[in-house]
XYZ file of C-alpha atoms in Angstrom:
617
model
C -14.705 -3.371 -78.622
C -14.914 0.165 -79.915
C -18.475 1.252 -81.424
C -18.476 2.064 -84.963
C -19.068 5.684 -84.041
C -16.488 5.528 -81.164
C -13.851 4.090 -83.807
C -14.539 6.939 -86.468
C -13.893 9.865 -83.226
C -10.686 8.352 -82.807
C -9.838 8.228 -86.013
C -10.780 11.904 -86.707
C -9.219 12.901 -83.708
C -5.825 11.621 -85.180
C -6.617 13.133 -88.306
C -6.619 16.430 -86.331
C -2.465 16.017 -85.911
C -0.148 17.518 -88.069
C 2.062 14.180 -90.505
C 4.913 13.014 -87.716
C 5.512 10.266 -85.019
C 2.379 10.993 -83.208
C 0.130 10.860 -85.807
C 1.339 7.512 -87.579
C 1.813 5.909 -83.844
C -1.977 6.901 -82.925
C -2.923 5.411 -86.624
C -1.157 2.004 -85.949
C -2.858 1.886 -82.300
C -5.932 2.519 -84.098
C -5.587 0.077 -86.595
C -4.098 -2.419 -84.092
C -6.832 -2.283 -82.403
C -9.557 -2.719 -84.898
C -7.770 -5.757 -86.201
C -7.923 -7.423 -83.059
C -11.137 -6.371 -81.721
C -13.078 -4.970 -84.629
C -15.620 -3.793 -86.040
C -13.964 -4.890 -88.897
C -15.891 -2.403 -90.958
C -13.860 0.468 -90.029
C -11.011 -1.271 -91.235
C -11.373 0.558 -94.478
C -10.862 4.312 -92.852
C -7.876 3.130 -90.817
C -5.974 1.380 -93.428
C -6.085 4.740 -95.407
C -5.779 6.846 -92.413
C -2.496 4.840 -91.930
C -1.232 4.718 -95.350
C -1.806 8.346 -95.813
C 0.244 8.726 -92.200
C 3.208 6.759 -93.841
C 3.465 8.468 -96.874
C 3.323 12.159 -96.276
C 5.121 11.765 -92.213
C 7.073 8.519 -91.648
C 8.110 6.894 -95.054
C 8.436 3.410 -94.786
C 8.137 0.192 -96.624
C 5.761 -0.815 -93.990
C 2.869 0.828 -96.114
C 3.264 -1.189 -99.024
C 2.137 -4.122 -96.586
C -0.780 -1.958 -95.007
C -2.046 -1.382 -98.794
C -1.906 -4.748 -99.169
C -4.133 -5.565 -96.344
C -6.615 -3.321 -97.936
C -6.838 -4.711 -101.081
C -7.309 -8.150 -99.412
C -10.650 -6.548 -97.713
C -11.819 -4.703 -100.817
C -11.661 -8.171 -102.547
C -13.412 -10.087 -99.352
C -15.632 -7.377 -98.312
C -16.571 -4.284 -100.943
C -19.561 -3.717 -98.581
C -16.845 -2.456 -95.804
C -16.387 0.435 -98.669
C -18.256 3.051 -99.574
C -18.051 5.939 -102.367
C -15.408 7.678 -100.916
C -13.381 5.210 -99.173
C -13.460 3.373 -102.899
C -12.542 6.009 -104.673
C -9.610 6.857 -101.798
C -8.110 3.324 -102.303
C -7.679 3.847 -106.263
C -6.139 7.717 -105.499
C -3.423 6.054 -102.988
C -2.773 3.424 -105.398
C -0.874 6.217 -107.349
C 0.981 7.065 -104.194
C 1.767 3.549 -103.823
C 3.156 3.031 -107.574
C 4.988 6.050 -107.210
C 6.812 5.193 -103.762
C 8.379 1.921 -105.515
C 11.126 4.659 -106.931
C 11.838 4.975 -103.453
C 13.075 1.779 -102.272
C 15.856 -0.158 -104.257
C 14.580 -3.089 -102.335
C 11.305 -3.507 -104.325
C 12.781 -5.661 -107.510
C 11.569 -4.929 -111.256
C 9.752 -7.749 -111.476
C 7.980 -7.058 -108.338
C 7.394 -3.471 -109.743
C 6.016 -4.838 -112.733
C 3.449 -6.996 -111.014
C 2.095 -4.019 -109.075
C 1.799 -1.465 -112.283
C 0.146 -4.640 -113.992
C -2.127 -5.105 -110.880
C -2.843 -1.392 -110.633
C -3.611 -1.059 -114.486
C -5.610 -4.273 -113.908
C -7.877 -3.326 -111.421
C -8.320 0.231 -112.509
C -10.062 -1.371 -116.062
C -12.302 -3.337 -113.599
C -13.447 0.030 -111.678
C -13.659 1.818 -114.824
C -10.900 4.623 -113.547
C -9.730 4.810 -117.255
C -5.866 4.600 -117.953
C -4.359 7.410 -117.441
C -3.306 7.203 -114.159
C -1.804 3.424 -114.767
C -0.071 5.275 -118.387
C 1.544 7.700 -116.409
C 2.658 5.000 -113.865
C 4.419 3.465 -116.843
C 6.345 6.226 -117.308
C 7.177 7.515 -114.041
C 8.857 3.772 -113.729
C 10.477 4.136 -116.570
C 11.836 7.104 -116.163
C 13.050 6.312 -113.199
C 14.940 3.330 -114.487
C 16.696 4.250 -117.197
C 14.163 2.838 -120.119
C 14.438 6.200 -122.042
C 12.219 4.936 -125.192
C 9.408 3.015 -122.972
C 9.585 6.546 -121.069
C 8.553 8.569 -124.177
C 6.165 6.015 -125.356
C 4.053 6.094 -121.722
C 4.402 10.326 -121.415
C 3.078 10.106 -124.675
C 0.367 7.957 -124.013
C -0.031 10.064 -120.534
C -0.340 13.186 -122.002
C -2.520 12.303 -125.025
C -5.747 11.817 -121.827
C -7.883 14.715 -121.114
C -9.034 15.723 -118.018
C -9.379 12.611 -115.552
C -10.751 12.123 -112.551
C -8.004 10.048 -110.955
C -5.873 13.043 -112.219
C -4.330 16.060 -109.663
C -4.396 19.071 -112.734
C -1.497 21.190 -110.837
C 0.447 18.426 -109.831
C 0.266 17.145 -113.875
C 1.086 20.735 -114.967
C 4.202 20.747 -112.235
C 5.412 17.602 -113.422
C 5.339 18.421 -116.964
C 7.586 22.277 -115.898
C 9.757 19.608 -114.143
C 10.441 17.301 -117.284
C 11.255 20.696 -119.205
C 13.801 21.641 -116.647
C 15.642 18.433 -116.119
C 15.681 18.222 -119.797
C 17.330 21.604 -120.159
C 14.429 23.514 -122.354
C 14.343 26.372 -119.735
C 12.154 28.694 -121.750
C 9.909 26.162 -121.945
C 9.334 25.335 -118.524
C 9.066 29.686 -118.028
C 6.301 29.484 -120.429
C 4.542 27.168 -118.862
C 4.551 29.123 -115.654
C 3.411 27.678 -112.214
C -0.143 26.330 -112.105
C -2.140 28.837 -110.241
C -5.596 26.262 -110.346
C -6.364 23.094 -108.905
C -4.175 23.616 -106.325
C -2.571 21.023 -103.919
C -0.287 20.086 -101.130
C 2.697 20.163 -103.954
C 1.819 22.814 -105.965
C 2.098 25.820 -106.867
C 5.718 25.487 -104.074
C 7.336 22.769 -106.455
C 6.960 24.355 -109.911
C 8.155 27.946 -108.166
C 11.434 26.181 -107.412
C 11.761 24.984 -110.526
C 11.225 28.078 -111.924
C 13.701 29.812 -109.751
C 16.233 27.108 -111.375
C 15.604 27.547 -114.915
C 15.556 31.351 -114.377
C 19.694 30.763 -112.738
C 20.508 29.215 -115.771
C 18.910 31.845 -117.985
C 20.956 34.517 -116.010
C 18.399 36.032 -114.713
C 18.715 35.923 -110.683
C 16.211 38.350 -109.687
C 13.434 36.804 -111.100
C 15.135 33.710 -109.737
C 15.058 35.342 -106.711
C 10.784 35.971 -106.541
C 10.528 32.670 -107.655
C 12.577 31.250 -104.778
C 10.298 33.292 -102.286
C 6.819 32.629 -103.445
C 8.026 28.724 -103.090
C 8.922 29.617 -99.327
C 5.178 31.475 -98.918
C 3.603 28.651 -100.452
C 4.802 25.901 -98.352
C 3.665 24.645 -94.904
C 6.919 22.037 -93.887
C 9.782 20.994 -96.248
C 10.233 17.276 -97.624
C 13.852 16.416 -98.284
C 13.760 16.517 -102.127
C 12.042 20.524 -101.731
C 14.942 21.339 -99.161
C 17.491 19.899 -101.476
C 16.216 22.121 -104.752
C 16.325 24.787 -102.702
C 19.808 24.283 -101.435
C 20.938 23.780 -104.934
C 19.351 27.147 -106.403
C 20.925 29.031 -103.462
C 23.922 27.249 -103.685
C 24.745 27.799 -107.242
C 23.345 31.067 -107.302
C 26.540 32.171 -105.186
C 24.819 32.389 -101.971
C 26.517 29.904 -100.209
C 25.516 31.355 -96.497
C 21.691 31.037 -97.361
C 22.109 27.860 -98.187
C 23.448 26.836 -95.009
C 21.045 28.950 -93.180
C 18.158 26.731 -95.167
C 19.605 23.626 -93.636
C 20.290 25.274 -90.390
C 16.508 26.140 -89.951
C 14.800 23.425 -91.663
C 16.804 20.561 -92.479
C 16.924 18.660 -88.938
C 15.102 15.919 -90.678
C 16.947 15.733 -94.493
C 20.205 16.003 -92.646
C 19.481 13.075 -90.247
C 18.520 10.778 -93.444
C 15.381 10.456 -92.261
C 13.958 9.983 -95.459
C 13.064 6.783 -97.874
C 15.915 5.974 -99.638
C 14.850 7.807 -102.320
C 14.726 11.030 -100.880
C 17.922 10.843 -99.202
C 19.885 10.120 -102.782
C 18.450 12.490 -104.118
C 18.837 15.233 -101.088
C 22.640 14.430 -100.649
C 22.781 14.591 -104.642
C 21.328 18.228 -104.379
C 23.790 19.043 -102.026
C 26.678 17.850 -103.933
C 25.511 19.647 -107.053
C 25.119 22.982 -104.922
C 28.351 23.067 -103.265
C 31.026 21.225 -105.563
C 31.926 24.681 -107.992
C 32.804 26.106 -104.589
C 34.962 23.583 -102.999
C 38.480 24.997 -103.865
C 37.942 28.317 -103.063
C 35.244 28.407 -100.311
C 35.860 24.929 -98.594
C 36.414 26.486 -95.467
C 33.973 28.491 -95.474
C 31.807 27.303 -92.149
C 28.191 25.667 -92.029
C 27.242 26.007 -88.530
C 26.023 22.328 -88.819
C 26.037 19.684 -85.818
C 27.978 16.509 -86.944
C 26.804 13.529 -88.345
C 28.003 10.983 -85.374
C 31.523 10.992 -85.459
C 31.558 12.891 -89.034
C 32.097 16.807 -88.921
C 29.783 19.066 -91.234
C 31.742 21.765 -90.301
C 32.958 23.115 -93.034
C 31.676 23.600 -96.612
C 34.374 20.673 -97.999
C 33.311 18.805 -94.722
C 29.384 18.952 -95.826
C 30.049 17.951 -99.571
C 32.870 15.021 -98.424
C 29.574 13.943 -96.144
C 27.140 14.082 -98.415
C 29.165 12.544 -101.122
C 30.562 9.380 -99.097
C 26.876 8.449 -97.919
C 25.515 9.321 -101.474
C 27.654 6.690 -103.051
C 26.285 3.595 -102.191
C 22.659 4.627 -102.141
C 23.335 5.416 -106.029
C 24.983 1.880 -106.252
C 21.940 0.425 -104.696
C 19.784 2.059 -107.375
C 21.438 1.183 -110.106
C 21.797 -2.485 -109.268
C 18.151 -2.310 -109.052
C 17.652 -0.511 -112.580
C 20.568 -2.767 -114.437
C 22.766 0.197 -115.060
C 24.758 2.978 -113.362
C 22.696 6.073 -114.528
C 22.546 6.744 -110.606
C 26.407 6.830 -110.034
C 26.598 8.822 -113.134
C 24.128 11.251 -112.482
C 25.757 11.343 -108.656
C 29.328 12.392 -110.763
C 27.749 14.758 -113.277
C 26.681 16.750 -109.999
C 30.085 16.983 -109.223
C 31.246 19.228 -112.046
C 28.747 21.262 -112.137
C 29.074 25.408 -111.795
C 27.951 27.985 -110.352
C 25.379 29.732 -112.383
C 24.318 33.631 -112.004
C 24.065 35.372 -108.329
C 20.143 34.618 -107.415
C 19.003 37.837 -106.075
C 17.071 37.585 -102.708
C 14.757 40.334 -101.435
C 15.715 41.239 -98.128
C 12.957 43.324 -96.956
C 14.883 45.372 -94.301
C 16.028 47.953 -96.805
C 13.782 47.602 -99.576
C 16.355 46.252 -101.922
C 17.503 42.839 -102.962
C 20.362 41.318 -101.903
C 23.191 39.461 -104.117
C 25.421 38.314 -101.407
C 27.731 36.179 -103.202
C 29.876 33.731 -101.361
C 33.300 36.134 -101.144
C 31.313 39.036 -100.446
C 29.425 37.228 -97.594
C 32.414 36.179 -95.615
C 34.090 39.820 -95.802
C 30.899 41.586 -95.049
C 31.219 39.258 -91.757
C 34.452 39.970 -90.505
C 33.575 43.850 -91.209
C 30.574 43.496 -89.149
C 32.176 41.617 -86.681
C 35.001 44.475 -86.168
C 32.391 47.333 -86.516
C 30.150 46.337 -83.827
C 27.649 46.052 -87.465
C 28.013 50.198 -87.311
C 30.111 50.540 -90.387
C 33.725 51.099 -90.860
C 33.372 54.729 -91.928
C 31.642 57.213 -90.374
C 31.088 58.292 -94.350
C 27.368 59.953 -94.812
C 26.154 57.837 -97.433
C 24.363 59.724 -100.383
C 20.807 58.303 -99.662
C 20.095 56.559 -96.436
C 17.996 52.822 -96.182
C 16.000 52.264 -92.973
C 19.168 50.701 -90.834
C 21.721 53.814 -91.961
C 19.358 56.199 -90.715
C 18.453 54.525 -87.200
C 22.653 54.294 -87.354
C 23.023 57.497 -88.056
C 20.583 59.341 -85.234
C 22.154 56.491 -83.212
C 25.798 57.831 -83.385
C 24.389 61.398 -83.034
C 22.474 60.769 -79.632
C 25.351 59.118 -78.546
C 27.909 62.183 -79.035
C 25.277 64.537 -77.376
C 25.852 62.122 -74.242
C 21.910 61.023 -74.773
C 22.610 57.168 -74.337
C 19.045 55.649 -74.162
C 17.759 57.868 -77.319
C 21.157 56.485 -78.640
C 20.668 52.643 -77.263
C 16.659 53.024 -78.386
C 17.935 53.685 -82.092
C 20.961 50.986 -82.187
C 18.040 48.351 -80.875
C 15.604 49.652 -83.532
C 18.260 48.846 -86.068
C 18.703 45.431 -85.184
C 15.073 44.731 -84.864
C 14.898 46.236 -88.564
C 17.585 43.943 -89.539
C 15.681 41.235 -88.744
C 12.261 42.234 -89.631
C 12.833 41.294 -93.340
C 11.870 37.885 -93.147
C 14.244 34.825 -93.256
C 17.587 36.136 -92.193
C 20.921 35.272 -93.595
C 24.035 34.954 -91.324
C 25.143 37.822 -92.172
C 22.276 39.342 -90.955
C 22.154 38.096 -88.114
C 25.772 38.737 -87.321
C 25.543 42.519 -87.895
C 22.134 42.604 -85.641
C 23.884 40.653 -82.709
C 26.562 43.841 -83.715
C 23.558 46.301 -82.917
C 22.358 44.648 -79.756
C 25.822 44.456 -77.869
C 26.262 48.125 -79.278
C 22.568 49.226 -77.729
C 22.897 47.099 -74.595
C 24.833 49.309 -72.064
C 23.682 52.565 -73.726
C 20.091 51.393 -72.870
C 20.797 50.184 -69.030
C 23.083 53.058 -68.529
C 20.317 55.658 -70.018
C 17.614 53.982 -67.615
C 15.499 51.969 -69.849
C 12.614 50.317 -68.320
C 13.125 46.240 -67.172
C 10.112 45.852 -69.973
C 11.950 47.227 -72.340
C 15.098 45.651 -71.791
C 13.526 42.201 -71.637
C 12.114 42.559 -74.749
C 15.742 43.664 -76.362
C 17.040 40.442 -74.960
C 14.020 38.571 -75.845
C 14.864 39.584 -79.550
C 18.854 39.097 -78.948
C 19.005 35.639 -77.335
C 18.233 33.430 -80.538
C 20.372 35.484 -82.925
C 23.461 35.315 -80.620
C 23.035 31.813 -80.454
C 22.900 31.499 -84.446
C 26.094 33.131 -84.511
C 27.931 31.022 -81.458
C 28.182 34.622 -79.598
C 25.805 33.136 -76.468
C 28.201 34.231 -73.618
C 27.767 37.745 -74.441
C 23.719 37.513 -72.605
C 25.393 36.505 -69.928
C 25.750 39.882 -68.610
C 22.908 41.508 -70.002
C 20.791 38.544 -68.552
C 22.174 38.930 -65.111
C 21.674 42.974 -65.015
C 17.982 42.011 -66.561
C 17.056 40.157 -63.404
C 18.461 42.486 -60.717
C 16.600 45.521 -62.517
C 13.247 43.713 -62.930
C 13.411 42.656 -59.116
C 14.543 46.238 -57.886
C 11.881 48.554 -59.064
C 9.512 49.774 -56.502
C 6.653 47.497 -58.447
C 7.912 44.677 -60.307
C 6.335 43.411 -62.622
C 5.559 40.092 -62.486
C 5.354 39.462 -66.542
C 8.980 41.323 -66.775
C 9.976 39.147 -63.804
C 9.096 35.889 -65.335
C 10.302 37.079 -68.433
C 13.914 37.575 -67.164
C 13.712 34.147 -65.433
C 12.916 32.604 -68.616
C 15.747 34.325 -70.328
C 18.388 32.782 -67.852
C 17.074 29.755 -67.320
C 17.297 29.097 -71.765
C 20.540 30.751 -71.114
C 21.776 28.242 -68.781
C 19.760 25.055 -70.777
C 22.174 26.490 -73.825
C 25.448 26.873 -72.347
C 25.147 23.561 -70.253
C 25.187 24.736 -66.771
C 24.329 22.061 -64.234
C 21.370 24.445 -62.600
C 20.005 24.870 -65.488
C 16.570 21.918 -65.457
C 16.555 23.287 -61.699
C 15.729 27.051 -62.735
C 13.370 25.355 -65.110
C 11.278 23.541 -62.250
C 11.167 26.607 -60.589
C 9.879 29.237 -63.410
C 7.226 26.339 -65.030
C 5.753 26.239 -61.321
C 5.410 30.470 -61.104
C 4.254 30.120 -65.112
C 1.869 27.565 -63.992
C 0.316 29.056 -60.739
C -0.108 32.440 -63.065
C -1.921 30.223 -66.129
C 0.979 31.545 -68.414
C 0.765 27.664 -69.993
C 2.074 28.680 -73.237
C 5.217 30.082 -71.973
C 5.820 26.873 -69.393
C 5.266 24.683 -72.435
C 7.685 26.447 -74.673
C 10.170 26.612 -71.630
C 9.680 22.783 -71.218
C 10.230 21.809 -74.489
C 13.742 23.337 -74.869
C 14.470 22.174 -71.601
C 13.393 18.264 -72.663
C 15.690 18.926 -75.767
C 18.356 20.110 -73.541
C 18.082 16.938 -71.380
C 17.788 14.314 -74.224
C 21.115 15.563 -75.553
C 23.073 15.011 -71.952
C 21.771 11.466 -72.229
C 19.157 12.258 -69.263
C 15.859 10.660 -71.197
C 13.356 10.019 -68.366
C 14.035 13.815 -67.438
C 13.721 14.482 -71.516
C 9.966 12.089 -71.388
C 9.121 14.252 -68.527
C 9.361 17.442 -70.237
C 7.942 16.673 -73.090
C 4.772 15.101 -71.736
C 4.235 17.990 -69.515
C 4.283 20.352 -72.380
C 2.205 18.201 -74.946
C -0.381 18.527 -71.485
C -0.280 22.380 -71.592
C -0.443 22.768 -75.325
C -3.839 21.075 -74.971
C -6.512 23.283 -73.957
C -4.456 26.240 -75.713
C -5.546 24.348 -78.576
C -1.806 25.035 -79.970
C -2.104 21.347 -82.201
C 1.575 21.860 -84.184
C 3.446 22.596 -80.791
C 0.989 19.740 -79.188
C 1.925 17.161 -81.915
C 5.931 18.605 -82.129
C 6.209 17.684 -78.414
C 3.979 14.107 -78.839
C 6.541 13.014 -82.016
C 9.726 13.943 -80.023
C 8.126 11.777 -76.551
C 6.887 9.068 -78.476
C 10.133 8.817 -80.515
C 12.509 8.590 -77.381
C 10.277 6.079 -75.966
C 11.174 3.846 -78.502
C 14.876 4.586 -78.839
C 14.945 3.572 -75.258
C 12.889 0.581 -75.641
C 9.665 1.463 -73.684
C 7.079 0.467 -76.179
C 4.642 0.505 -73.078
C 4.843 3.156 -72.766
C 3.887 4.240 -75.913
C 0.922 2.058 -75.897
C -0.714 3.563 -72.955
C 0.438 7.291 -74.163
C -1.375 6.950 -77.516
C -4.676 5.209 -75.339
C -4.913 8.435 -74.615
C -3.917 9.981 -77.371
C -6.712 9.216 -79.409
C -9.440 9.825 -77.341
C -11.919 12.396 -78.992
């Protein structure tokens, strides 16, 4: 049996991971553990440990049952809680209450014994009523009893300050209520709280902001809005990716859009979610996407498919998201006793586009209104340019890019070709210095890069230099499909960096590490082998970081050929690297992805003796 002391290391050393697989896995362990061999008085620090692991990584129903448990101890043993832990176990109640919305499963007369019980036990504590009031009306609300709903917001909003209270998360939800109900200038007004911040706030109100701003017709301010949201949050929950989506999708910038699932939406796309969150993530995506459907449903996604189902296209993703949206609503409304789900589910599909949102773009110092036409002919004109332009027109004032494009074309009819490959590379990198970057974007810098690439190697550029330039290429030509064309510039990379008098070994490993992702991404059979080879030279020159990185896409690479032990391998090697760098997001990303595909291919085990280790301190 663990000491008390040794059970509250491993629990803070869990604490220590980022929300995911690893973290909830190590928090079960723990709590396994403890149940079976005790000291039953950390029981109270686990349970919450492991509710708090469900609700913000992993939801499941599975932490209704662990709250549950810990109720059942604070009733048998209230000398297993202190202050804190006390006080913790009334503040998850609220997450608790409000996860019911989640699952259809949970019946209303279940639902109503738990708001009774919370309201019940909060009188007994002396916690006040707010937090039960506003309870009531969350479950309302979310059922479809519009006059119990006003009665409980009023009674909600008629507490002062509380301590069971989060100020910015009550201030967001009451900017939320204004915008779902349509008063836009109210919810403007309001503003987003800039106090009393939390994990939700100030990121949620911004989006909300950015919608009622669309439907005020004013898209630049729309447009800030959108942004501070993105500097304000640290990962994306389905229901923040969807309003997103939805205020980029009906603010005529369809390719953003699909960019924002394309970089963040792994998880919202998979359905990953609680129930709730996936209705209402597919629902955001049908809203977003159905004004465009009859003249932009071809328009491409650059989405993997669902299974069997292509997301191809733009009518492809909104067919998708509609078919599995359909019965989730059902399953809601059987649950609430009407069909406001189904309804709300076909309101989203009539609704319009609303103003362009205007998006800084950082590269030129001007914003960007890319609508969805203008996006997809501003693509094939980059794509037959080589991004230079189709003119060679002197504009009247030059941005940043024009003038790099201009000395560019100038070096290069003086015969000058690494002054002129130097200035074609320097546009690209400027391209993509702005921030996030659009397809578009990154089309027209991939443009840049295959312009600059055989000016540079024919002008002499250094191997340094040209790893870099492909270092900076190689994930943009994969974002726009165009990964063949490293193929040369990879193989020239390696010949140079080997041939100088005094290679460099950096530049050398570099170039290695460039062909082996090459070969990882274009499925080439020699690819893990390259792999073995460069993680050994990374290794025996403590580059760990770049070994780890290497093995991680090389695991991913693996686990989607079917070859999991190879996939476990990886992965566990690089978790074992990330270590002493003390890199704990990239520890924990490669700990969730292991621990996940031990359990899809039933090696539980495993698993066990992984997270042993896992939590020691």
């Amino acid at each position: 049996m663990w000491s008390t002391h040794e059970a509250a290391q491993k629990i803070a050393a869990t604490r220590d991971l980022p929300y995911g697989s690893a973290r909830t896995a190590a928090m079960e362990y723990i709590t396994r553990t403890l149940e079976r061999e005790g000291p039953e008085s950390m029981l109270p620090e686990a349970y919450l440990n492991l509710v708090e692991a469900y609700v913000f990584g992993q939801p499941t129903p599975a932490s209704f049952a662990v709250f549950s448990k810990l109720l059942r101890l604070y009733d048998a043993h209230p000398e297993h809680f202190d202050e804190f832990t006390a006080r913790t176990l009334f503040w998850q109640f609220k997450w608790i209450i409000g996860d019911m919305t989640a699952y259809p499963q949970i019946s209303k007369a279940q639902a109503r014994e738990l708001l009774d019980e919370m309201r019940r036990r909060y009188r007994l504590a002396g916690m006040g009523e707010m937090a039960p009031d506003r309870a009531e009306y969350m479950w309302a609300a979310h059922i479809g009893e519009d006059e119990a709903a006003e009665i409980w917001r009023a009674r909600w909003l008629a507490h002062g300050e509380d301590e069971m209270d989060c100020g910015s998360c009550r201030h967001g939800g009451i900017l939320r209520d204004h915008v779902t109900d349509g008063d836009f200038e109210a919810a403007i007004r309001m503003g987003a709280p800039t106090e009393d911040l939390c994990n939700r706030e100030p990121a949620a109100s911004h989006r909300q902001l950015a919608l009622a701003y669309l439907h005020l017709e004013d898209g630049e301010a729309a447009g800030r809005h959108l942004l501070r949201a993105a500097a304000n949050r640290d990962q994306y929950d389905p229901d923040d990716l969807g309003v997103e989506l939805e205020v980029l999708a009906r603010g005529q910038n369809l390719q953003a859009a699909f960019d924002l699932l394309a970089d963040h939406g792994k998880r919202a796309l998979d359905l990953a979610g609680d129930p709730g969150d996936n209705r209402n993530f597919l629902r955001y995506i049908v809203a977003g996407l159905a004004w465009a459907l009859e003249d932009h449903g071809d328009m491409p996604t650059g989405l993997r498919p669902d299974g069997q189902t292509s997301r191809a296209t733009l009518r492809e993703l909104y067919d998708w998201a509609l078919a599995e949206s359909r019965p989730l609503a059902q399953a809601f409304d059987r649950r609430a006793g009407n069909t406001r789900f189904s309804e709300s589910l076909e309101a989203a599909t009539q609704l319009d586009a609303l103003v362009p949102i205007v998006l800084p773009t950082g590269a030129d110092g001007a914003g960007s209104a890319s609508s969805a036409g203008s996006a997809g002919a501003d693509a094939a004109e980059g794509a037959q340019t080589g991004g230079a332009g189709a003119t060679g027109a002197t504009p009247l004032s030059f941005t940043p890019v024009e003038s790099y494009l201009a000395v560019a074309r100038e070096h290069e009819a003086a015969g000058a070709s690494l002054e002129a490959g130097l200035a074609y590379a320097e546009a690209a990198f400027l391209v993509l210095a702005g921030g996030p970057v659009t397809g578009v974007q990154a089309l027209e810098a991939h443009g840049f890069f295959e312009t600059a690439w055989p000016l540079l190697a024919d002008g002499g550029a250094s191997p340094a230099l040209l790893a870099e330039v492909v270092r900076v290429w190689a994930p943009v030509a994969e974002r726009v499909n165009e990964l063949e064309a490293l193929r040369t510039p990879v193989g020239e990379l390696q010949e140079l960096a080997q041939q100088v008098a005094h290679p460099d070994l950096l530049t050398v490993m570099q170039a290695q590490d460039l062909a082996a992702r090459l070969s990882l991404a274009t499925g080439e059979s020699a690819g893990q082998q390259l792999v073995d080879e460069l993680v050994e030279t990374y290794r025996k020159n403590e580059c760990l970081e770049q070994a780890a990185r290497l093995l991680v896409v090389a695991a991913e690479a693996a686990a989607a050929t079917g070859q999991s032990e190879l996939a476990i391998g990886r992965y566990e090697l690089a978790a074992e690297f990330f270590e002493p760098l003390r890199l704990k997001k990239s520890r924990a990303a490669a700990l969730d992805a292991c621990i996940e595909l031990l359990r899809a291919t039933g090696q539980e085990h495993r698993v066990e003796a992984l997270l042993a280790e896992l939590v020691e301190p």
